Short mmCIF file of C-alpha atoms and ligand atoms in Angstrom, two decimals:
data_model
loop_
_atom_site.label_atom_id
_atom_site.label_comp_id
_atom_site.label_asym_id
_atom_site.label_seq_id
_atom_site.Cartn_x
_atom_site.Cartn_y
_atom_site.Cartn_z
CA UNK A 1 -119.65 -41.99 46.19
CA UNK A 2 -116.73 -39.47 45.99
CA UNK A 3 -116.63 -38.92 41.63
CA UNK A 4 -112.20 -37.77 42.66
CA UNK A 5 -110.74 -39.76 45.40
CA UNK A 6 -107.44 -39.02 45.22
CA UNK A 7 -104.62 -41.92 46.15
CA UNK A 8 -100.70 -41.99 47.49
CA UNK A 9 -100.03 -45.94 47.40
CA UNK A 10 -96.83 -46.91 49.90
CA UNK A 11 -95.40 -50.72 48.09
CA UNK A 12 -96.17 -50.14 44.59
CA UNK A 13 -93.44 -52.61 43.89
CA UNK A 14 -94.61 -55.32 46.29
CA UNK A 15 -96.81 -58.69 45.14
CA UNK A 16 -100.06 -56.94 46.40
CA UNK A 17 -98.64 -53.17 45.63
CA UNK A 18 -98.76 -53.89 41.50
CA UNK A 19 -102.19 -55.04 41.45
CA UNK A 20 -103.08 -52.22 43.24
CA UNK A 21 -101.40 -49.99 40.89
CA UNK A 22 -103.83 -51.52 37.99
CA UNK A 23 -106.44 -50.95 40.23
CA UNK A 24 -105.81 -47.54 40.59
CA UNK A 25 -105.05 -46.42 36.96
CA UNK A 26 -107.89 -48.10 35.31
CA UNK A 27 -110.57 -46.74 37.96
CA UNK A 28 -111.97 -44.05 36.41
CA UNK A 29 -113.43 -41.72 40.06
CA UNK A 30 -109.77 -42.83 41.25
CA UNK A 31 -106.52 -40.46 40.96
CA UNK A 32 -103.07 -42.07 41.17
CA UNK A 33 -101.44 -38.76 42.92
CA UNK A 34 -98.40 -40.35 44.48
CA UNK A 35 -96.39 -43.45 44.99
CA UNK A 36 -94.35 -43.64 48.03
CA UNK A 37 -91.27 -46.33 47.92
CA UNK A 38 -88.10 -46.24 50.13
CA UNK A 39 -86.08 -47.28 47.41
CA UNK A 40 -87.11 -45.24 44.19
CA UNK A 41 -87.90 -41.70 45.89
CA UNK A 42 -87.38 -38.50 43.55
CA UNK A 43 -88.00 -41.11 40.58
CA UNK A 44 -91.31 -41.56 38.34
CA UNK A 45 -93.54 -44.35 38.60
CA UNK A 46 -92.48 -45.21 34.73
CA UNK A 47 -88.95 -45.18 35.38
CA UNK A 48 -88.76 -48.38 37.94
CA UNK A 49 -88.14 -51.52 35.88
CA UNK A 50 -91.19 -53.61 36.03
CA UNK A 51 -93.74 -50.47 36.68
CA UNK A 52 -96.39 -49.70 34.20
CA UNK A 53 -95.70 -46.31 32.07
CA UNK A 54 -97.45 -43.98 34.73
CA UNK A 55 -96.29 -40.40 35.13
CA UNK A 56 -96.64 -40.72 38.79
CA UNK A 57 -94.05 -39.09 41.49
CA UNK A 58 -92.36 -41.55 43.67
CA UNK A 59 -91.31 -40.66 47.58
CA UNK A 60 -88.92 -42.25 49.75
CA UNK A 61 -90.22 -40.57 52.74
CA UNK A 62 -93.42 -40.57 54.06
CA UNK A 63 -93.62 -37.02 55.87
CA UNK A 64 -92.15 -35.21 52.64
CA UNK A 65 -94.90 -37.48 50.61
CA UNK A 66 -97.81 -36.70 52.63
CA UNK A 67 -97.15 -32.86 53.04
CA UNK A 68 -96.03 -32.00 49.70
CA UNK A 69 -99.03 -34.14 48.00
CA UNK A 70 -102.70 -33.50 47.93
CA UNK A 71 -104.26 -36.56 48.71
CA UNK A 72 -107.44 -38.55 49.96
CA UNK A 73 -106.03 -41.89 51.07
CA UNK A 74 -103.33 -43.78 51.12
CA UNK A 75 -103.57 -47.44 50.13
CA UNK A 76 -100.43 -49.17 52.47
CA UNK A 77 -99.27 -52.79 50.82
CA UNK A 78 -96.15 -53.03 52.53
CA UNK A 79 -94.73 -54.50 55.50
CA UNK A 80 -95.95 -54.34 59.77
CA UNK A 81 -93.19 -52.04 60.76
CA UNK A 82 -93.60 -49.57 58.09
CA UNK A 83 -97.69 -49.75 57.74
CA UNK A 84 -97.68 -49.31 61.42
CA UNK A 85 -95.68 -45.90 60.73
CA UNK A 86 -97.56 -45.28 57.60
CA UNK A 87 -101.16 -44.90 58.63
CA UNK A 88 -100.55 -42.82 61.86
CA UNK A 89 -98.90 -39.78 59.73
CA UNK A 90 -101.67 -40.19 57.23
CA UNK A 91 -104.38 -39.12 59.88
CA UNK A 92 -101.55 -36.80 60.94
CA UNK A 93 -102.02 -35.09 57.19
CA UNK A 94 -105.59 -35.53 57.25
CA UNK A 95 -105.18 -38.53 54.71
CA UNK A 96 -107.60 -41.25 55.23
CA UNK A 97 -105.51 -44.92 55.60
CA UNK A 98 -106.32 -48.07 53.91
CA UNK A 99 -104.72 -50.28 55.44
CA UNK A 100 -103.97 -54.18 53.79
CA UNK A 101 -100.69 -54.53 55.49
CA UNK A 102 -100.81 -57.33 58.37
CA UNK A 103 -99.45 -57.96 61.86
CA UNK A 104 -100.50 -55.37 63.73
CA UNK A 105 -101.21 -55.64 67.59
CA UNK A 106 -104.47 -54.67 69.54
CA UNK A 107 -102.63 -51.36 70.75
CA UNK A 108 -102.01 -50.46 66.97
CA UNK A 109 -105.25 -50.75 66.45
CA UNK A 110 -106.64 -48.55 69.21
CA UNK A 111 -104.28 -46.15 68.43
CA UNK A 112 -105.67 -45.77 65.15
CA UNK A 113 -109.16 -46.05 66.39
CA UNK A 114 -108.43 -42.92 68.80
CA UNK A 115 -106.39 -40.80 66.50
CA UNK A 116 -109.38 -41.29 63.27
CA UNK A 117 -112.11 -40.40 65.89
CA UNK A 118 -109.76 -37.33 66.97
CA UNK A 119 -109.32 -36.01 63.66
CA UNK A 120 -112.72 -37.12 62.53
CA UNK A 121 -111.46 -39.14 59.82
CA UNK A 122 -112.24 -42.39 58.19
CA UNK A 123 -109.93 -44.93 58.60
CA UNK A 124 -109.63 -48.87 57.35
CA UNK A 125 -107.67 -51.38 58.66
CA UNK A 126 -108.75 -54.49 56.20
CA UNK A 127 -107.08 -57.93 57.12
CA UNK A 128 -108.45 -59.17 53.69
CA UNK A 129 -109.74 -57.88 51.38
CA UNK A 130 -111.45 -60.73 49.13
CA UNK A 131 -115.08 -60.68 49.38
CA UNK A 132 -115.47 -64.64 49.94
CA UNK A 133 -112.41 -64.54 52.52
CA UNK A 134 -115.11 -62.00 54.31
CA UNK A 135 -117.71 -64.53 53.85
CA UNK A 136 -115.70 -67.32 55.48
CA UNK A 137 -115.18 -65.17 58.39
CA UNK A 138 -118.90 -64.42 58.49
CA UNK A 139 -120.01 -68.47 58.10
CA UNK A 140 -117.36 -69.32 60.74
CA UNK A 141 -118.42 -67.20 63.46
CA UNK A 142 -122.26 -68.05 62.69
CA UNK A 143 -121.71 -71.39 62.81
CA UNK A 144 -119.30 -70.83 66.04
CA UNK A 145 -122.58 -70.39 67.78
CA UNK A 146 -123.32 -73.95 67.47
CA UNK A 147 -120.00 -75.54 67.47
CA UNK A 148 -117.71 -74.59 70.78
CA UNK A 149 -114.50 -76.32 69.41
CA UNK A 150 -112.44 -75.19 66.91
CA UNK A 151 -109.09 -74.57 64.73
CA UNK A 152 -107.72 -72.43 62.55
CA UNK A 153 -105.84 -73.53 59.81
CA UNK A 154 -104.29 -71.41 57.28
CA UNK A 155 -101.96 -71.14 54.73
CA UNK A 156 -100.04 -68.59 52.61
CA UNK A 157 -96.71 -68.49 50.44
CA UNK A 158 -92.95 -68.80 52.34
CA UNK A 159 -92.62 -64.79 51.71
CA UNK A 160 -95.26 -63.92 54.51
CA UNK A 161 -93.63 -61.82 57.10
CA UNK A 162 -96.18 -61.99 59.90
CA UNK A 163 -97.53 -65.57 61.62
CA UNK A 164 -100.36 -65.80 62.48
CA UNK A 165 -101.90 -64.08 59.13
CA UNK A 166 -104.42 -61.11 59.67
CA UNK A 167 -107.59 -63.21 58.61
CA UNK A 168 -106.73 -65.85 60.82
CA UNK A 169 -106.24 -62.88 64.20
CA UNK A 170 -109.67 -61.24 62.98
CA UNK A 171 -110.84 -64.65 62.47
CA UNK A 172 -110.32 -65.77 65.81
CA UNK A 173 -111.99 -62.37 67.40
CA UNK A 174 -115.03 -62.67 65.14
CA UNK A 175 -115.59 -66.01 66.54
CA UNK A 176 -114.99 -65.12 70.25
CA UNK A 177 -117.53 -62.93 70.05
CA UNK A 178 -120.14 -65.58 70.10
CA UNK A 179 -118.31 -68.48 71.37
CA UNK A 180 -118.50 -70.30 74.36
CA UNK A 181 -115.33 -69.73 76.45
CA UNK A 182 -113.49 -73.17 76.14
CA UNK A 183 -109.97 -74.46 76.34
CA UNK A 184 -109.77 -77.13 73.77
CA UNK A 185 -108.04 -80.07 73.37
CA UNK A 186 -107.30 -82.38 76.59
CA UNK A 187 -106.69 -80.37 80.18
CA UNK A 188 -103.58 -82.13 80.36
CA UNK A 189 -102.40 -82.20 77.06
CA UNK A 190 -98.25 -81.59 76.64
CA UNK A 191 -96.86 -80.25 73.19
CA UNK A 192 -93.42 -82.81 73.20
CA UNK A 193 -92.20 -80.40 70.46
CA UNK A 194 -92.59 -76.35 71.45
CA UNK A 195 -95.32 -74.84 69.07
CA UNK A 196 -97.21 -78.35 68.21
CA UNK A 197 -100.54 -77.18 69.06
CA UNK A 198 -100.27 -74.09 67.49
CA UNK A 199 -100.49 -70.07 68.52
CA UNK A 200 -103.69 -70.17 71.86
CA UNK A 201 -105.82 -67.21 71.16
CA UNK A 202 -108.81 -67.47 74.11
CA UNK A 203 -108.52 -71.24 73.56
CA UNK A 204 -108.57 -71.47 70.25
CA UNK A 205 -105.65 -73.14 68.31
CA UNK A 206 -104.44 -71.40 65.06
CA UNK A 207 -101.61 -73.15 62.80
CA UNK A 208 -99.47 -71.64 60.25
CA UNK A 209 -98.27 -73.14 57.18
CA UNK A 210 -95.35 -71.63 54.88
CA UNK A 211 -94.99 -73.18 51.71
CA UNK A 212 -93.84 -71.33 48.27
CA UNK A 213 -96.79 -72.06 45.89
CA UNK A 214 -99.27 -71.08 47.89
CA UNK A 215 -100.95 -68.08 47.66
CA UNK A 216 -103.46 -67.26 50.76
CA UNK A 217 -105.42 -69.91 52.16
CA UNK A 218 -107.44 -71.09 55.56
CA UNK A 219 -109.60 -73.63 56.98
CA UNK A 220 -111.83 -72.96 59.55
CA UNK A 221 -112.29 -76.50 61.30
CA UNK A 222 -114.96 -77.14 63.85
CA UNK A 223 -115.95 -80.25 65.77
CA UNK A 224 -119.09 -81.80 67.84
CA UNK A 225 -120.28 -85.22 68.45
CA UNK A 226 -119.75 -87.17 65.81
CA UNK A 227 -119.30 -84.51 63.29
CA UNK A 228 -116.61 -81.95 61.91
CA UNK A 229 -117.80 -78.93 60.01
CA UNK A 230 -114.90 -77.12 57.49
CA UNK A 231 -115.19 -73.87 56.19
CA UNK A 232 -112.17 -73.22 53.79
CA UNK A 233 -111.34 -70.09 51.46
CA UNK A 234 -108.50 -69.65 48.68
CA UNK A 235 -107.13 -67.01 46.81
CA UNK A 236 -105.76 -68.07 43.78
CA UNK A 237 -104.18 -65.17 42.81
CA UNK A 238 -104.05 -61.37 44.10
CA UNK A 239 -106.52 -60.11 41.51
CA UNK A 240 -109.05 -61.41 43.99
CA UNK A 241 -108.16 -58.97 46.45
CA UNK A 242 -108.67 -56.04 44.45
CA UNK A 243 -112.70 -55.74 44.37
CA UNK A 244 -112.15 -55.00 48.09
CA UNK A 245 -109.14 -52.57 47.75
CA UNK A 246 -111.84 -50.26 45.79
CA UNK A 247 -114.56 -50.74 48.06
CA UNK A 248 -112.45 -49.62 51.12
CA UNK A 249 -111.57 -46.75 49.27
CA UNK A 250 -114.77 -45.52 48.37
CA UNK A 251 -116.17 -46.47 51.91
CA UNK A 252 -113.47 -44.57 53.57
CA UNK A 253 -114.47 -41.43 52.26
CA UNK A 254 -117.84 -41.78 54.31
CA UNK A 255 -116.50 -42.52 57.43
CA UNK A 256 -115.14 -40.55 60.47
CA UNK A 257 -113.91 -43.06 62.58
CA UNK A 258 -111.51 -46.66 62.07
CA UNK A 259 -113.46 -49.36 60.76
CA UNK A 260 -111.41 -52.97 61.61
CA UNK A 261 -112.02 -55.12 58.82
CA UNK A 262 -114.21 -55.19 55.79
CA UNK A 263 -117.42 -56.94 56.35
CA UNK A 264 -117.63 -53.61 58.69
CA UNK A 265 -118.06 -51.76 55.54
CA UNK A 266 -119.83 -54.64 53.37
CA UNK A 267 -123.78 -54.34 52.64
N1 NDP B 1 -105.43 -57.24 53.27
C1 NDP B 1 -105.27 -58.13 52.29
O1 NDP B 1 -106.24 -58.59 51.65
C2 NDP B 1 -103.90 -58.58 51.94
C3 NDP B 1 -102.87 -58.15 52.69
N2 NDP B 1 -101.60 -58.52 52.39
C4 NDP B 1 -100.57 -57.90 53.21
O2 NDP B 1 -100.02 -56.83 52.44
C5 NDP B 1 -98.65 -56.65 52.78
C6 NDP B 1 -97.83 -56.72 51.50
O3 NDP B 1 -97.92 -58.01 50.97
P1 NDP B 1 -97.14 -58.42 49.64
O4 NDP B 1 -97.46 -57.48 48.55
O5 NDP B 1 -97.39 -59.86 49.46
O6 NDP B 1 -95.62 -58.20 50.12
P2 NDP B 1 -94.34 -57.82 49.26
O7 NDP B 1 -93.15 -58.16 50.09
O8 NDP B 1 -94.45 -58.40 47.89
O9 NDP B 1 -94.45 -56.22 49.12
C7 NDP B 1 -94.13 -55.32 50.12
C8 NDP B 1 -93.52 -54.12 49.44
O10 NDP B 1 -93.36 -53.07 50.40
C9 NDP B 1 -92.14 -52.43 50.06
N3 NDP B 1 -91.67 -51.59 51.16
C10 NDP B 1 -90.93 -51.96 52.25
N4 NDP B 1 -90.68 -50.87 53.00
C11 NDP B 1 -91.26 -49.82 52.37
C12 NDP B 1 -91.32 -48.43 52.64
N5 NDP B 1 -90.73 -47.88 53.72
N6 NDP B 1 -92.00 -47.63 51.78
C13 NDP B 1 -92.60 -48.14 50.70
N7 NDP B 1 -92.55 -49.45 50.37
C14 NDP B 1 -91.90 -50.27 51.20
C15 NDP B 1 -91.21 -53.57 49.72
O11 NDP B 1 -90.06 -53.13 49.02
P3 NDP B 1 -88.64 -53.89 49.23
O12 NDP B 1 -88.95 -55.35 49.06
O13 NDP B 1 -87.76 -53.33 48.17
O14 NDP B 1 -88.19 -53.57 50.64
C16 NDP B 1 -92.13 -54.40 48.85
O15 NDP B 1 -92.12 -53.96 47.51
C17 NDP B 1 -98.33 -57.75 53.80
O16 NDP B 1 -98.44 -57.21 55.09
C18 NDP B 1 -99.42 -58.79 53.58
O17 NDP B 1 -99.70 -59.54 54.73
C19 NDP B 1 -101.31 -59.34 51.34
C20 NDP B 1 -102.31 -59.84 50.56
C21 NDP B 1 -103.70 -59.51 50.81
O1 LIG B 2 -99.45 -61.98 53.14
C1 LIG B 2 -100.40 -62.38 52.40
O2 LIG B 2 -100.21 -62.88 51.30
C2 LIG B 2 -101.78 -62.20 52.90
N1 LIG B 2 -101.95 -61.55 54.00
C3 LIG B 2 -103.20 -61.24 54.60
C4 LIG B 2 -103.27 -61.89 55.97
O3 LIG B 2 -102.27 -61.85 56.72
O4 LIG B 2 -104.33 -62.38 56.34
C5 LIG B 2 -104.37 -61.55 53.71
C6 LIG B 2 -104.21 -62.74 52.84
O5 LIG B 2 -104.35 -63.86 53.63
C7 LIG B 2 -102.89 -62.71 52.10
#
């Protein structure tokens, strides 16, 4: 383990962005080098209402941020559109991404994947980071093995930009890997309103639910003869995320290449 890895985190003001702050300042092998916010660039970390009393310099622009700053990683909480923007001029500075933000695409991914192997950088791209939302992904494509039919429930807070959620995409692909190609549900089924069934990923239904008092939620549901098998997994608040946060950041700095998703990383 790295005993200085030093951190630029883009969306300190977000939900997920102020935990990570705590994270970072009370973490002793961690240095809070830079914040980067569109809104509060040329500002201190201390001087934005809300913010903890951190002597920490603030960037509105990402180039500026990651040239001027001497930095390890940058931990993006923010939104798909900017992330996406984010963690390609990291690897462009030779910073190593960690990536929480959701809703990227397959080609956002390999792009990532080519330009971390081309630099020889570590990169993460973490769709959760709680430790039993990992597990739930683990148990559901185990017991995917067994069970060929199945949906994907989750369910997160009415703020959520991107539908479906990461964990329920990764989800999805963990479980194709060992599933049994199927299209579920009856061959001639008809949705009489537009979306009814849900998103179709190889078969596979996934539903979203937006709700404000929910925090981030799913249901894996499977079904066989006579028998339905749920695996379900809550976060009750986004302190749970932050074990994770701090293991992708120390496993980063042993890697060369993009790992997608944490139980990649995991022992
Ligand atoms: N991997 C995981 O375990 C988890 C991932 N997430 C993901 O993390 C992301 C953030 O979630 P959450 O904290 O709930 O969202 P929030 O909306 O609370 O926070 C996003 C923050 O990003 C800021 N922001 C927007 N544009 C920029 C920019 N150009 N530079 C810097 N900051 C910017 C926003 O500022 P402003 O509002 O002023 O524009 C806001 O403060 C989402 O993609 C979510 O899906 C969430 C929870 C867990
Ligand atoms: O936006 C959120 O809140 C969350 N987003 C991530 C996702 O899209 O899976 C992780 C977690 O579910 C919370």
């Amino acid at each position: 383990m790295n005993n200085n890895v030093r951190i630029i985190l883009a969306g300190p003001r977000g939900k997920m962005g102020r935990e990570a702050v705590d994270l970072i300042s009370n973490t002793s092998h961690f240095t809070f080098v830079a914040a980067l916010d569109h809104r509060y660039g040329g500002s201190s970390l201390k001087d934005i209402e809300g913010m903890p009393s951190l002597d920490v310099p603030v960037y509105g622009e990402a180039d500026t941020c990651f040239s001027e700053v001497e930095a390890d990683v940058l931990i993006d909480l923010t939104t798909p559109d900017v992330g996406r923007v984010h963690m390609d001029k990291a690897l462009d500075h030779y910073i190593r991404p960690v990536i929480g933000t959701t809703g990227f695409s397959d080609e956002d991914i390999e792009r990532i994947r080519a330009k971390a192997e081309e630099k020889a950088l570590g990169a993460i791209i973490a769709p959760n980071f709680a430790v039993g939302a990992i597990l739930m992904m683990k148990f559901s494509q185990m017991a995917a093995k067994y069970f060929q039919d199945v949906e994907i429930i989750e369910k997160h807070h009415d703020q959520k930009l991107d539908a479906p959620s990461g964990t329920a995409v990764k989800t999805a692909k963990l479980i194709d890997e060992v599933r049994e190609k199927k299209a579920q549900g009856h061959p001639e089924e008809k949705e009489e309103l537009a979306g009814a069934r849900g998103a179709d990923y190889e078969g596979m239904h996934i539903h979203s639910m937006r709700l404000p008092g929910l925090i981030a939620h799913q249901e894996v549901v499977f079904g066989g003869e006579g028998q339905t098998l749920t695996i379900q997994h809550d976060s009750m608040n986004r302190a749970s995320f932050m074990p994770g946060v701090r293991l992708a950041v120390d496993a980063v700095m042993q890697l060369d290449t993009l790992v997608y998703g944490l139980e990649n990383v995991m022992e």
